Amino acid sequence: MAAADHRARVLVVGAGPVGLTLAMDLAWRGVSVIVAEMRSRAHPFGVKSNHVAARSMEIFRRLGIANAVRNAGLPADYPNDVSYRTTFTGFELSRIPIPCRAERYVATGGPDTWWPTPEPPHRINQIFLEPVLFAHARAMPTLTYLDQVEVEELTQDGSGVTARARCLTSGRALTLAADYAVGCDGGRSMVRKFIGARLQGDASVQRVQSTYFRAPSLRQRQKHRPAWATFSLNPRRSGNVYAIDGRETWLLHNYLRPDEEDFEAVDRDRCLRTILGVGDDFSYEILSKEDWIGRRLVADRFRDRRVFICGDAAHLWVPMAGYGMNAGIADATNLSWLLAARLDGWAPENILDAYEAERLPITEQVSHFAMNHALALARQRQAVPDTIEDEGPDAEAVRARIGQAAYELNVAQYCCGGLNFGYFYDHSPIIAYDDDAPPSYTMNEFTQSTVPGCRTPHMWLSDGGSLYDRLGPGYTLLRFNRGVEVADIMAAAAARGVPLKLLDLDTSGDAYDRKLVLSRPDGHVAWRGDAPPARPADLIDRIRGAAPRPAKQAA
Ligand SMILES: Cc1cc2nc3c(=O)[nH]c(=O)nc-3n(C[C@H](O)[C@H](O)[C@H](O)COP(=O)(O)OP(=O)(O)OC[C@H]3O[C@@H](n4cnc5c(N)ncnc54)[C@H](O)[C@@H]3O)c2cc1C
């Protein structure tokens, strides 16, 4: 085998938001990592995701980039609301209030302002997000970024992974070597094919003709306060418009009808004008066409031995609830600490089984949430009455009814607290479960809980700080009563090299109903109790993947 041109512990294929987050999280944990990206950074980014979820912002906070991400995108005072109208310039039907970033940390009274998090969500397009992630990643000392390098082929054996790659500027062949490789290479993933995974689900849920355009005059043409997302509901053509820079650039989604199968056969200009409610005097410049098909596809496996897939490589669904990229970021930070644990030497290879066991069921579940929501929205669009744009009290009553229905249907997706905080890992080989079931959740409803597998509940500490800022990079044992003796757990962890920090807390918050809660490196509960476990070494072996798989999961 040829000598490697580059060698690291982990190779990440693809530097979209998921690959960059994975690489940064690994580097932050001290793992050397190569990121190979075929796209040139000079090439404009796709105008896709517009929402960074609170859970993703929590991860960016830990990596030290939450402020930089928060300060990018729309102007600080630009409303982040979602507005429902007959057309962009027509009657307003209802509005979901979401604080602008200047007020994001202090606003109260909105549908997502009560969330138990130090980092509320952030409305920002991917074209502004990715450069922030990239700049931070590039500056990390243990991260090697290979620009315009396409990975063409992988091989793996018992000792590692080798990639054949090509520098797209010079044409030179490169050999990259690592202990593990992760495909974050998007929907057409080469790595997914390499591991023999197949996408399963629904290949087409909704076709959307999308246009990214510049129109400085549009903001002034609306009769209502600007919004981050503005939906048009009328019987002629429904769609929505995202404010991209808050001044002159916009992304318009035209939801095609089931019989409109050919994107180019649909009159783009006419539909755009109908959704905006403007005449031929309105001028605009198309920056790019971003047509897409909403799907519901999840890979049937996320791993083959030393090779894994994350993000769009592993799952694709309609971008409802703004939860495509964000689910990928959650994959990345789940896998990152497992790989770091293995490479640090305190966990056996079995710990890596947890990745697919934990993430595949969650992504399958979110894919259904997203598809069901997309179908409900399509039904709502089809049921808009012809009279909605008339004058007079009857039409006003229609608008009030449709507006209320739009609010109720959509507040769940735009303020999707359940997707952020409600999900739990209930069949993991590395969680010490007890007899309690986790609280159920919906897209927007959730209950914080210490049931093992749930997200470690957040609370504000008596000094005003966030609990999450006190958690260690490894495990953290939260102790709510200093009288409980934990020396044996700490000693068992130390004996096996498992990084464990003890955090004594004088306040417990509503969600903490046990004296001891063991939080994992990714902020999920691994174990809890009112007293130390009878056999601390067994607990430590369970959470580091060294215990036999529980009987109920072994099958
Ligand atoms: C219209 C639209 C709106 C969306 N809105 C949202 C939203 O609001 N919120 C949300 O969370 N998600 C949203 N999404 C989804 C989101 O954009 C994707 O989930 C996200 O981009 C996936 O990130 P990724 O890093 O997995 O993949 P990608 O962003 O596709 O990145 C993959 C990278 O891998 C590189 N690559 C591929 N093959 C190779 C190779 N062989 N060698 C080297 N490099 C390679 C590619 O060049 C690319 O840079 C939306 C999607 C669309 C289409």
PDB file of N, CA and C in Angstrom, residues 375-416:
ATOM      1  N   LEU A 375     -47.418  16.837   4.800  1.00  0.00           N
ATOM      2  CA  LEU A 375     -48.691  16.416   4.210  1.00  0.00           C
ATOM      3  C   LEU A 375     -49.850  17.234   4.785  1.00  0.00           C
ATOM      4  N   ALA A 376     -49.778  17.532   6.083  1.00  0.00           N
ATOM      5  CA  ALA A 376     -50.828  18.361   6.703  1.00  0.00           C
ATOM      6  C   ALA A 376     -50.825  19.764   6.099  1.00  0.00           C
ATOM      7  N   LEU A 377     -49.636  20.292   5.834  1.00  0.00           N
ATOM      8  CA  LEU A 377     -49.556  21.624   5.222  1.00  0.00           C
ATOM      9  C   LEU A 377     -50.115  21.609   3.803  1.00  0.00           C
ATOM     10  N   ALA A 378     -49.837  20.533   3.076  1.00  0.00           N
ATOM     11  CA  ALA A 378     -50.358  20.444   1.699  1.00  0.00           C
ATOM     12  C   ALA A 378     -51.888  20.428   1.730  1.00  0.00           C
ATOM     13  N   ARG A 379     -52.453  19.718   2.698  1.00  0.00           N
ATOM     14  CA  ARG A 379     -53.926  19.685   2.809  1.00  0.00           C
ATOM     15  C   ARG A 379     -54.450  21.082   3.126  1.00  0.00           C
ATOM     16  N   GLN A 380     -53.740  21.795   3.982  1.00  0.00           N
ATOM     17  CA  GLN A 380     -54.183  23.142   4.334  1.00  0.00           C
ATOM     18  C   GLN A 380     -54.130  24.074   3.116  1.00  0.00           C
ATOM     19  N   ARG A 381     -53.082  23.961   2.334  1.00  0.00           N
ATOM     20  CA  ARG A 381     -52.969  24.819   1.140  1.00  0.00           C
ATOM     21  C   ARG A 381     -54.115  24.552   0.166  1.00  0.00           C
ATOM     22  N   GLN A 382     -54.458  23.255   0.043  1.00  0.00           N
ATOM     23  CA  GLN A 382     -55.501  22.898  -0.925  1.00  0.00           C
ATOM     24  C   GLN A 382     -56.885  23.357  -0.471  1.00  0.00           C
ATOM     25  N   ALA A 383     -57.047  23.636   0.820  1.00  0.00           N
ATOM     26  CA  ALA A 383     -58.371  23.947   1.349  1.00  0.00           C
ATOM     27  C   ALA A 383     -58.603  25.454   1.534  1.00  0.00           C
ATOM     28  N   VAL A 384     -57.722  26.285   0.969  1.00  0.00           N
ATOM     29  CA  VAL A 384     -57.907  27.732   1.143  1.00  0.00           C
ATOM     30  C   VAL A 384     -59.118  28.186   0.322  1.00  0.00           C
ATOM     31  N   PRO A 385     -60.108  28.843   0.971  1.00  0.00           N
ATOM     32  CA  PRO A 385     -61.324  29.226   0.247  1.00  0.00           C
ATOM     33  C   PRO A 385     -61.061  30.327  -0.797  1.00  0.00           C
ATOM     34  N   ASP A 386     -61.866  30.317  -1.850  1.00  0.00           N
ATOM     35  CA  ASP A 386     -61.725  31.320  -2.929  1.00  0.00           C
ATOM     36  C   ASP A 386     -61.955  32.741  -2.423  1.00  0.00           C
ATOM     37  N   THR A 387     -62.703  32.875  -1.342  1.00  0.00           N
ATOM     38  CA  THR A 387     -63.091  34.206  -0.864  1.00  0.00           C
ATOM     39  C   THR A 387     -62.048  34.865   0.029  1.00  0.00           C
ATOM     40  N   ILE A 388     -60.922  34.225   0.230  1.00  0.00           N
ATOM     41  CA  ILE A 388     -59.991  34.699   1.272  1.00  0.00           C
ATOM     42  C   ILE A 388     -59.459  36.110   1.007  1.00  0.00           C
ATOM     43  N   GLU A 389     -59.464  36.544  -0.259  1.00  0.00           N
ATOM     44  CA  GLU A 389     -58.909  37.871  -0.541  1.00  0.00           C
ATOM     45  C   GLU A 389     -59.999  38.922  -0.765  1.00  0.00           C
ATOM     46  N   ASP A 390     -61.275  38.555  -0.519  1.00  0.00           N
ATOM     47  CA  ASP A 390     -62.369  39.511  -0.703  1.00  0.00           C
ATOM     48  C   ASP A 390     -62.366  40.570   0.405  1.00  0.00           C
ATOM     49  N   GLU A 391     -63.161  41.640   0.156  1.00  0.00           N
ATOM     50  CA  GLU A 391     -63.361  42.646   1.206  1.00  0.00           C
ATOM     51  C   GLU A 391     -64.615  42.257   2.006  1.00  0.00           C
ATOM     52  N   GLY A 392     -64.767  42.840   3.191  1.00  0.00           N
ATOM     53  CA  GLY A 392     -66.009  42.654   3.950  1.00  0.00           C
ATOM     54  C   GLY A 392     -65.888  41.669   5.098  1.00  0.00           C
ATOM     55  N   PRO A 393     -66.898  41.683   5.978  1.00  0.00           N
ATOM     56  CA  PRO A 393     -66.814  40.901   7.217  1.00  0.00           C
ATOM     57  C   PRO A 393     -66.761  39.393   6.992  1.00  0.00           C
ATOM     58  N   ASP A 394     -67.453  38.901   5.944  1.00  0.00           N
ATOM     59  CA  ASP A 394     -67.404  37.450   5.726  1.00  0.00           C
ATOM     60  C   ASP A 394     -65.979  37.011   5.389  1.00  0.00           C
ATOM     61  N   ALA A 395     -65.338  37.761   4.509  1.00  0.00           N
ATOM     62  CA  ALA A 395     -63.960  37.424   4.126  1.00  0.00           C
ATOM     63  C   ALA A 395     -63.027  37.603   5.321  1.00  0.00           C
ATOM     64  N   GLU A 396     -63.288  38.608   6.149  1.00  0.00           N
ATOM     65  CA  GLU A 396     -62.449  38.789   7.342  1.00  0.00           C
ATOM     66  C   GLU A 396     -62.562  37.586   8.263  1.00  0.00           C
ATOM     67  N   ALA A 397     -63.779  37.052   8.372  1.00  0.00           N
ATOM     68  CA  ALA A 397     -63.974  35.862   9.216  1.00  0.00           C
ATOM     69  C   ALA A 397     -63.219  34.662   8.628  1.00  0.00           C
ATOM     70  N   VAL A 398     -63.233  34.553   7.314  1.00  0.00           N
ATOM     71  CA  VAL A 398     -62.486  33.466   6.661  1.00  0.00           C
ATOM     72  C   VAL A 398     -60.995  33.617   6.965  1.00  0.00           C
ATOM     73  N   ARG A 399     -60.496  34.844   6.836  1.00  0.00           N
ATOM     74  CA  ARG A 399     -59.068  35.079   7.072  1.00  0.00           C
ATOM     75  C   ARG A 399     -58.692  34.765   8.529  1.00  0.00           C
ATOM     76  N   ALA A 400     -59.594  35.136   9.435  1.00  0.00           N
ATOM     77  CA  ALA A 400     -59.300  34.851  10.851  1.00  0.00           C
ATOM     78  C   ALA A 400     -59.235  33.338  11.086  1.00  0.00           C
ATOM     79  N   ARG A 401     -60.166  32.618  10.454  1.00  0.00           N
ATOM     80  CA  ARG A 401     -60.200  31.164  10.656  1.00  0.00           C
ATOM     81  C   ARG A 401     -58.966  30.492  10.056  1.00  0.00           C
ATOM     82  N   ILE A 402     -58.628  30.884   8.825  1.00  0.00           N
ATOM     83  CA  ILE A 402     -57.471  30.266   8.168  1.00  0.00           C
ATOM     84  C   ILE A 402     -56.180  30.653   8.903  1.00  0.00           C
ATOM     85  N   GLY A 403     -56.139  31.901   9.347  1.00  0.00           N
ATOM     86  CA  GLY A 403     -54.953  32.360  10.076  1.00  0.00           C
ATOM     87  C   GLY A 403     -54.756  31.588  11.372  1.00  0.00           C
ATOM     88  N   GLN A 404     -55.843  31.370  12.076  1.00  0.00           N
ATOM     89  CA  GLN A 404     -55.766  30.622  13.341  1.00  0.00           C
ATOM     90  C   GLN A 404     -55.303  29.186  13.082  1.00  0.00           C
ATOM     91  N   ALA A 405     -55.876  28.583  12.029  1.00  0.00           N
ATOM     92  CA  ALA A 405     -55.497  27.196  11.705  1.00  0.00           C
ATOM     93  C   ALA A 405     -54.015  27.128  11.314  1.00  0.00           C
ATOM     94  N   ALA A 406     -53.559  28.134  10.547  1.00  0.00           N
ATOM     95  CA  ALA A 406     -52.144  28.141  10.136  1.00  0.00           C
ATOM     96  C   ALA A 406     -51.240  28.286  11.354  1.00  0.00           C
ATOM     97  N   TYR A 407     -51.649  29.145  12.274  1.00  0.00           N
ATOM     98  CA  TYR A 407     -50.856  29.322  13.490  1.00  0.00           C
ATOM     99  C   TYR A 407     -50.750  28.001  14.254  1.00  0.00           C
ATOM    100  N   GLU A 408     -51.904  27.391  14.473  1.00  0.00           N
ATOM    101  CA  GLU A 408     -51.918  26.180  15.306  1.00  0.00           C
ATOM    102  C   GLU A 408     -51.125  25.045  14.674  1.00  0.00           C
ATOM    103  N   LEU A 409     -51.248  24.930  13.357  1.00  0.00           N
ATOM    104  CA  LEU A 409     -50.516  23.848  12.691  1.00  0.00           C
ATOM    105  C   LEU A 409     -49.007  24.111  12.714  1.00  0.00           C
ATOM    106  N   ASN A 410     -48.627  25.353  12.572  1.00  0.00           N
ATOM    107  CA  ASN A 410     -47.206  25.640  12.347  1.00  0.00           C
ATOM    108  C   ASN A 410     -46.414  26.028  13.578  1.00  0.00           C
ATOM    109  N   VAL A 411     -47.095  26.438  14.639  1.00  0.00           N
ATOM    110  CA  VAL A 411     -46.309  26.801  15.822  1.00  0.00           C
ATOM    111  C   VAL A 411     -45.552  25.564  16.319  1.00  0.00           C
ATOM    112  N   ALA A 412     -46.123  24.392  16.043  1.00  0.00           N
ATOM    113  CA  ALA A 412     -45.453  23.149  16.465  1.00  0.00           C
ATOM    114  C   ALA A 412     -44.142  22.949  15.720  1.00  0.00           C
ATOM    115  N   GLN A 413     -44.102  23.323  14.440  1.00  0.00           N
ATOM    116  CA  GLN A 413     -42.845  23.095  13.711  1.00  0.00           C
ATOM    117  C   GLN A 413     -41.848  24.231  13.903  1.00  0.00           C
ATOM    118  N   TYR A 414     -42.321  25.467  14.039  1.00  0.00           N
ATOM    119  CA  TYR A 414     -41.355  26.558  14.188  1.00  0.00           C
ATOM    120  C   TYR A 414     -40.878  26.731  15.628  1.00  0.00           C
ATOM    121  N   CYS A 415     -41.613  26.156  16.539  1.00  0.00           N
ATOM    122  CA  CYS A 415     -41.194  26.197  17.937  1.00  0.00           C
ATOM    123  C   CYS A 415     -41.177  24.741  18.424  1.00  0.00           C
ATOM    124  N   CYS A 416     -40.313  23.961  17.800  1.00  0.00           N
ATOM    125  CA  CYS A 416     -40.366  22.498  17.956  1.00  0.00           C
ATOM    126  C   CYS A 416     -39.536  22.046  19.163  1.00  0.00           C
TER     127      CYS A 416
END
